[in-house]
Coordinates of C-alpha atoms in Angstrom, one line a residue:
M95 CA -18.1 -2.6 -22.4
S96 CA -19.8 -0.3 -19.9
Q97 CA -17.8 1.3 -17.1
P98 CA -18.0 -0.3 -13.6
L99 CA -20.0 2.6 -12.0
S100 CA -22.2 3.3 -15.0
G101 CA -25.7 4.2 -13.8
I102 CA -24.5 5.4 -10.3
R103 CA -25.3 9.0 -9.6
V104 CA -23.2 11.0 -7.1
L105 CA -24.1 14.4 -5.6
D106 CA -20.9 16.1 -4.5
L107 CA -21.2 18.9 -2.0
S108 CA -17.6 19.0 -1.1
R109 CA -15.0 21.7 -1.6
L110 CA -11.2 21.7 -2.2
L111 CA -9.2 18.5 -2.5
P112 CA -10.4 15.4 -0.5
G113 CA -14.0 15.2 -1.8
A114 CA -13.2 16.4 -5.3
Y115 CA -10.4 13.9 -5.8
A116 CA -12.7 11.1 -4.4
T117 CA -15.6 11.9 -6.8
Q118 CA -13.2 12.3 -9.7
M119 CA -12.1 8.7 -9.2
L120 CA -15.8 7.7 -9.1
A121 CA -16.4 9.7 -12.3
D122 CA -13.4 8.0 -13.9
F123 CA -15.0 4.7 -13.1
G124 CA -18.2 5.8 -14.9
A125 CA -20.4 7.4 -12.2
D126 CA -22.5 10.4 -13.1
V127 CA -21.1 13.0 -10.7
I128 CA -23.0 16.3 -10.2
K129 CA -20.9 18.9 -8.3
V130 CA -23.2 21.1 -6.3
E131 CA -21.7 24.5 -5.5
E132 CA -22.6 27.6 -3.6
P133 CA -24.2 30.4 -5.8
G134 CA -21.8 33.3 -6.5
S135 CA -18.5 32.0 -5.2
G136 CA -18.8 28.3 -6.1
D137 CA -16.0 26.0 -4.9
Y138 CA -13.2 28.4 -4.0
G139 CA -10.8 25.9 -5.4
R140 CA -11.8 27.4 -8.8
F141 CA -9.7 30.5 -8.0
M142 CA -6.6 28.9 -6.5
P143 CA -3.3 29.6 -8.4
P144 CA -1.8 28.8 -10.8
Q145 CA -4.4 29.7 -13.5
G146 CA -4.5 28.2 -16.9
A147 CA -6.2 29.4 -20.1
G148 CA -9.3 31.5 -19.5
G149 CA -8.3 32.1 -15.9
M150 CA -9.4 28.7 -14.6
S151 CA -7.4 27.2 -11.8
L152 CA -5.2 24.4 -12.9
Y153 CA -5.7 22.9 -9.4
F154 CA -9.4 22.8 -9.9
I155 CA -9.1 21.3 -13.4
A156 CA -6.8 18.6 -12.1
I157 CA -9.4 17.2 -9.7
N158 CA -12.8 17.8 -11.3
R159 CA -12.7 16.1 -14.7
N160 CA -15.7 14.1 -16.0
K161 CA -18.2 15.9 -13.7
R162 CA -21.3 18.1 -14.2
S163 CA -21.8 21.1 -12.0
M164 CA -24.6 23.3 -10.8
T165 CA -25.2 26.0 -8.1
L166 CA -27.7 25.6 -5.4
N167 CA -28.4 27.6 -2.2
L168 CA -28.9 25.0 0.5
K169 CA -29.6 27.7 3.0
S170 CA -32.9 28.5 1.3
A171 CA -36.1 26.5 1.6
E172 CA -36.3 26.2 -2.2
G173 CA -32.7 25.1 -2.5
R174 CA -33.2 22.4 0.1
E175 CA -36.4 21.2 -1.6
I176 CA -34.5 20.9 -5.0
F177 CA -31.7 19.0 -3.3
Q178 CA -34.1 16.6 -1.7
R179 CA -35.7 15.9 -5.1
M180 CA -32.2 15.2 -6.5
V181 CA -31.5 12.8 -3.6
R182 CA -34.5 10.7 -4.6
Q183 CA -32.7 9.9 -7.8
A184 CA -29.2 9.6 -6.4
D185 CA -27.1 6.7 -5.2
V186 CA -24.4 8.6 -3.3
V187 CA -24.1 12.0 -1.4
L188 CA -20.6 13.1 -0.5
E189 CA -20.0 16.2 1.7
S190 CA -17.0 17.6 3.7
F191 CA -18.6 20.1 6.0
R192 CA -17.9 20.2 9.7
P193 CA -20.0 17.7 11.6
G194 CA -23.5 19.0 12.3
V195 CA -23.8 21.4 9.4
M196 CA -25.9 19.1 7.2
E197 CA -28.1 18.2 10.1
R198 CA -28.9 21.8 10.8
L199 CA -29.9 22.2 7.2
G200 CA -32.2 19.2 7.5
L201 CA -30.0 17.3 5.0
G202 CA -28.1 14.9 7.3
Y203 CA -28.0 11.2 6.7
E204 CA -30.8 10.3 9.1
Q205 CA -33.0 12.9 7.3
L206 CA -32.1 11.9 3.8
K207 CA -32.4 8.2 4.2
E208 CA -36.1 8.8 4.9
I209 CA -36.3 10.1 1.4
N210 CA -34.0 7.5 -0.2
P211 CA -33.4 4.4 2.0
G212 CA -30.8 3.1 -0.5
L213 CA -28.7 6.2 -0.2
V214 CA -25.0 5.9 0.5
Y215 CA -24.0 9.1 2.4
C216 CA -20.3 9.8 2.8
A217 CA -19.0 12.6 5.2
I218 CA -15.3 13.5 5.0
S219 CA -14.0 15.4 8.0
G220 CA -10.8 16.0 9.9
Y221 CA -11.5 13.9 13.0
G222 CA -14.7 12.0 12.3
Q223 CA -18.4 12.6 13.2
D224 CA -17.9 12.0 16.9
G225 CA -15.2 12.3 19.5
P226 CA -13.6 15.2 21.3
Y227 CA -12.0 16.8 18.1
R228 CA -15.1 16.5 15.9
L229 CA -15.7 20.3 15.7
R230 CA -12.1 21.4 15.2
A231 CA -11.2 23.0 12.0
G232 CA -8.1 21.8 10.2
H233 CA -6.3 21.0 7.0
D234 CA -4.1 18.2 5.6
L235 CA -1.0 19.2 7.6
N236 CA -2.9 19.1 10.9
Y237 CA -4.2 15.6 10.3
A238 CA -0.7 14.4 9.2
G239 CA 0.7 15.8 12.5
Y240 CA -2.0 14.3 14.8
A241 CA -1.7 10.9 13.1
G242 CA 2.1 10.8 13.7
L243 CA 3.2 10.9 10.1
L244 CA 5.4 13.9 10.6
H245 CA 7.4 12.1 13.2
Y246 CA 8.9 10.1 10.3
N247 CA 9.2 12.9 7.8
R248 CA 12.3 14.8 8.8
G249 CA 14.4 17.7 7.4
W250 CA 18.1 18.1 7.3
H251 CA 18.5 18.9 11.0
G252 CA 16.0 16.4 12.3
E253 CA 13.0 18.7 12.5
P254 CA 9.6 17.6 11.2
A255 CA 9.4 18.5 7.5
M256 CA 6.5 19.4 5.2
P257 CA 5.3 16.3 3.3
P258 CA 5.8 16.4 -0.4
T259 CA 2.1 15.8 -1.2
Q260 CA -1.2 16.1 0.6
L261 CA -1.3 12.6 2.3
G262 CA -4.0 13.6 4.8
D263 CA -6.4 14.8 2.1
L264 CA -5.6 12.2 -0.5
A265 CA -4.7 9.0 1.3
G266 CA -6.6 9.8 4.5
G267 CA -9.6 11.4 2.9
S268 CA -10.1 10.6 -0.8
F269 CA -9.0 7.0 -1.0
M270 CA -10.8 6.1 2.3
A271 CA -14.0 7.7 1.0
V272 CA -13.9 5.8 -2.3
I273 CA -13.2 2.5 -0.5
G274 CA -16.1 3.2 1.9
I275 CA -18.5 4.2 -0.8
L276 CA -17.7 1.2 -3.0
T277 CA -18.0 -1.1 0.0
A278 CA -21.4 0.5 0.9
L279 CA -22.6 0.1 -2.7
M280 CA -21.7 -3.6 -2.6
G281 CA -23.6 -3.9 0.7
R282 CA -26.6 -2.2 -0.8
A283 CA -26.6 -4.7 -3.7
Q284 CA -27.2 -7.4 -1.1
S285 CA -29.4 -5.7 1.4
G286 CA -31.2 -3.0 -0.6
T287 CA -30.3 -0.3 2.0
G288 CA -27.6 2.3 2.0
R289 CA -25.5 3.4 4.9
M290 CA -23.4 6.2 6.4
V291 CA -19.7 6.3 5.6
D292 CA -17.8 8.3 8.2
V293 CA -14.3 9.3 7.0
S294 CA -11.9 10.7 9.5
M295 CA -8.8 12.0 7.6
T296 CA -6.7 11.7 10.8
E297 CA -7.6 8.1 11.3
G298 CA -7.1 7.5 7.6
V299 CA -3.5 8.7 7.8
M300 CA -2.9 6.7 10.9
S301 CA -4.0 3.6 9.1
L302 CA -1.0 4.2 6.8
L303 CA 1.4 3.6 9.7
P304 CA 0.4 0.0 10.7
L305 CA 3.8 -1.1 11.9
A306 CA 4.8 2.1 13.6
A307 CA 1.4 2.7 15.2
T308 CA 1.2 -0.8 16.5
A309 CA 4.6 -0.6 18.0
Y310 CA 3.9 2.7 19.7
L311 CA 0.4 1.8 21.0
N312 CA 1.7 -1.4 22.5
S313 CA 5.0 -0.1 24.0
G314 CA 4.3 3.6 24.6
E315 CA 7.6 4.4 22.9
A316 CA 7.7 6.3 19.6
P317 CA 10.0 4.5 17.1
I318 CA 13.2 6.5 16.3
P319 CA 13.0 7.7 12.7
G320 CA 15.6 6.0 10.5
R321 CA 16.1 3.1 12.9
S322 CA 13.3 0.7 12.1
A323 CA 13.5 -1.9 9.3
L324 CA 11.7 -0.1 6.6
D325 CA 12.6 3.5 7.2
G326 CA 16.4 3.5 7.0
G327 CA 17.4 1.0 9.7
L328 CA 18.6 -1.7 7.3
P329 CA 21.6 -1.4 5.0
C330 CA 19.8 -3.6 2.5
Y331 CA 16.8 -1.2 2.3
N332 CA 18.0 2.3 2.1
I333 CA 18.9 5.3 -0.1
Y334 CA 22.5 6.0 -1.0
E335 CA 24.4 8.8 -2.6
T336 CA 26.4 7.9 -5.7
Q337 CA 29.7 9.2 -6.8
D338 CA 28.1 11.6 -9.3
G339 CA 26.0 13.3 -6.6
K340 CA 22.8 11.5 -7.4
H341 CA 21.0 8.9 -5.4
V342 CA 20.0 5.2 -5.8
T343 CA 17.4 3.2 -3.9
L344 CA 18.4 -0.3 -2.7
A345 CA 15.6 -2.7 -1.6
A346 CA 17.2 -6.1 -1.3
L347 CA 15.2 -7.3 1.7
E348 CA 15.4 -11.0 0.6
Y349 CA 18.8 -12.5 1.1
K350 CA 19.0 -13.8 -2.5
F351 CA 18.7 -10.2 -3.8
W352 CA 21.3 -9.0 -1.2
H353 CA 23.7 -11.7 -2.3
A354 CA 23.2 -10.8 -5.9
F355 CA 23.8 -7.1 -5.2
C356 CA 27.0 -7.7 -3.1
T357 CA 28.2 -10.0 -5.9
H358 CA 27.5 -7.5 -8.6
I359 CA 29.3 -4.7 -6.9
G360 CA 32.2 -6.9 -5.9
H361 CA 31.9 -6.6 -2.1
L362 CA 31.1 -10.0 -0.7
E363 CA 32.4 -8.8 2.7
L364 CA 29.0 -7.0 3.0
L365 CA 27.0 -10.3 3.0
P366 CA 27.0 -10.7 6.8
F367 CA 25.4 -7.2 7.1
H368 CA 22.1 -8.1 5.4
H369 CA 20.2 -7.7 8.7
P370 CA 22.9 -6.5 11.2
V371 CA 22.1 -7.0 14.9
G372 CA 25.4 -6.3 16.7
P373 CA 26.4 -3.0 18.1
G374 CA 27.5 -0.6 15.4
E375 CA 27.1 -3.1 12.6
R376 CA 24.2 -1.2 11.0
E377 CA 26.2 2.1 10.9
Q378 CA 29.3 0.3 9.7
A379 CA 27.5 -1.3 6.8
I380 CA 25.7 1.8 5.8
D381 CA 28.9 3.8 5.8
M382 CA 30.6 1.2 3.7
L383 CA 27.9 1.4 1.1

């Protein structure tokens, strides 16, 4: 059986994590991904520590499997002409430059769709292609902060803590790009024309906070970390330290599971605290557990 994206060609102009992880997923699904890099230096992710055998960055290896690569100087007339010829045979172009860079090279979406009307063009940026922050530089941590994610990720003393992984790059950038590209390819199958996919990593991260963001945008009050239903506010949905110094996760949101849990541990007196509403009940139940 052929892979789902067999026959789809992707030209990847991106650097570092968001674009590379997105096109790796497309390659894993069967797309022919050609990574186009700058002559001389290439993608500077190639040199990020730690290095593996032969001095190749393990970071680079982890997010660039199943791809072909080439170098091309898009600042030269010859390089742009070569890229335009490649676009004629491509299905997808993905880039992660700051808004306006590709247009100045004569290789923006409006220019490339004249060459290939069926082209799906995906641009990943920190804040999207328009808006007041569009030209601001940034990285994963900035986007997580602006989106409000760090409000919920707290350290020992209540201060915002570093996330354990690059949620801005991966969830806000890579996954949103893949969803947008696949959706655009489905649309092209019906209409015959491609489209622009504008991925804002900040907006992508914010979409991961549907409950918290909706509450804040409608009330103007930021939810208190650890107090809402799914981030520590319920005794039945929480993390508890065990007697041996390890931790256990409890996710008994449904009453039947809470009843089974309380029965199993021999503490039926906890049953009324499934969803406590009275003053101090939440803290009392959590302390008991």
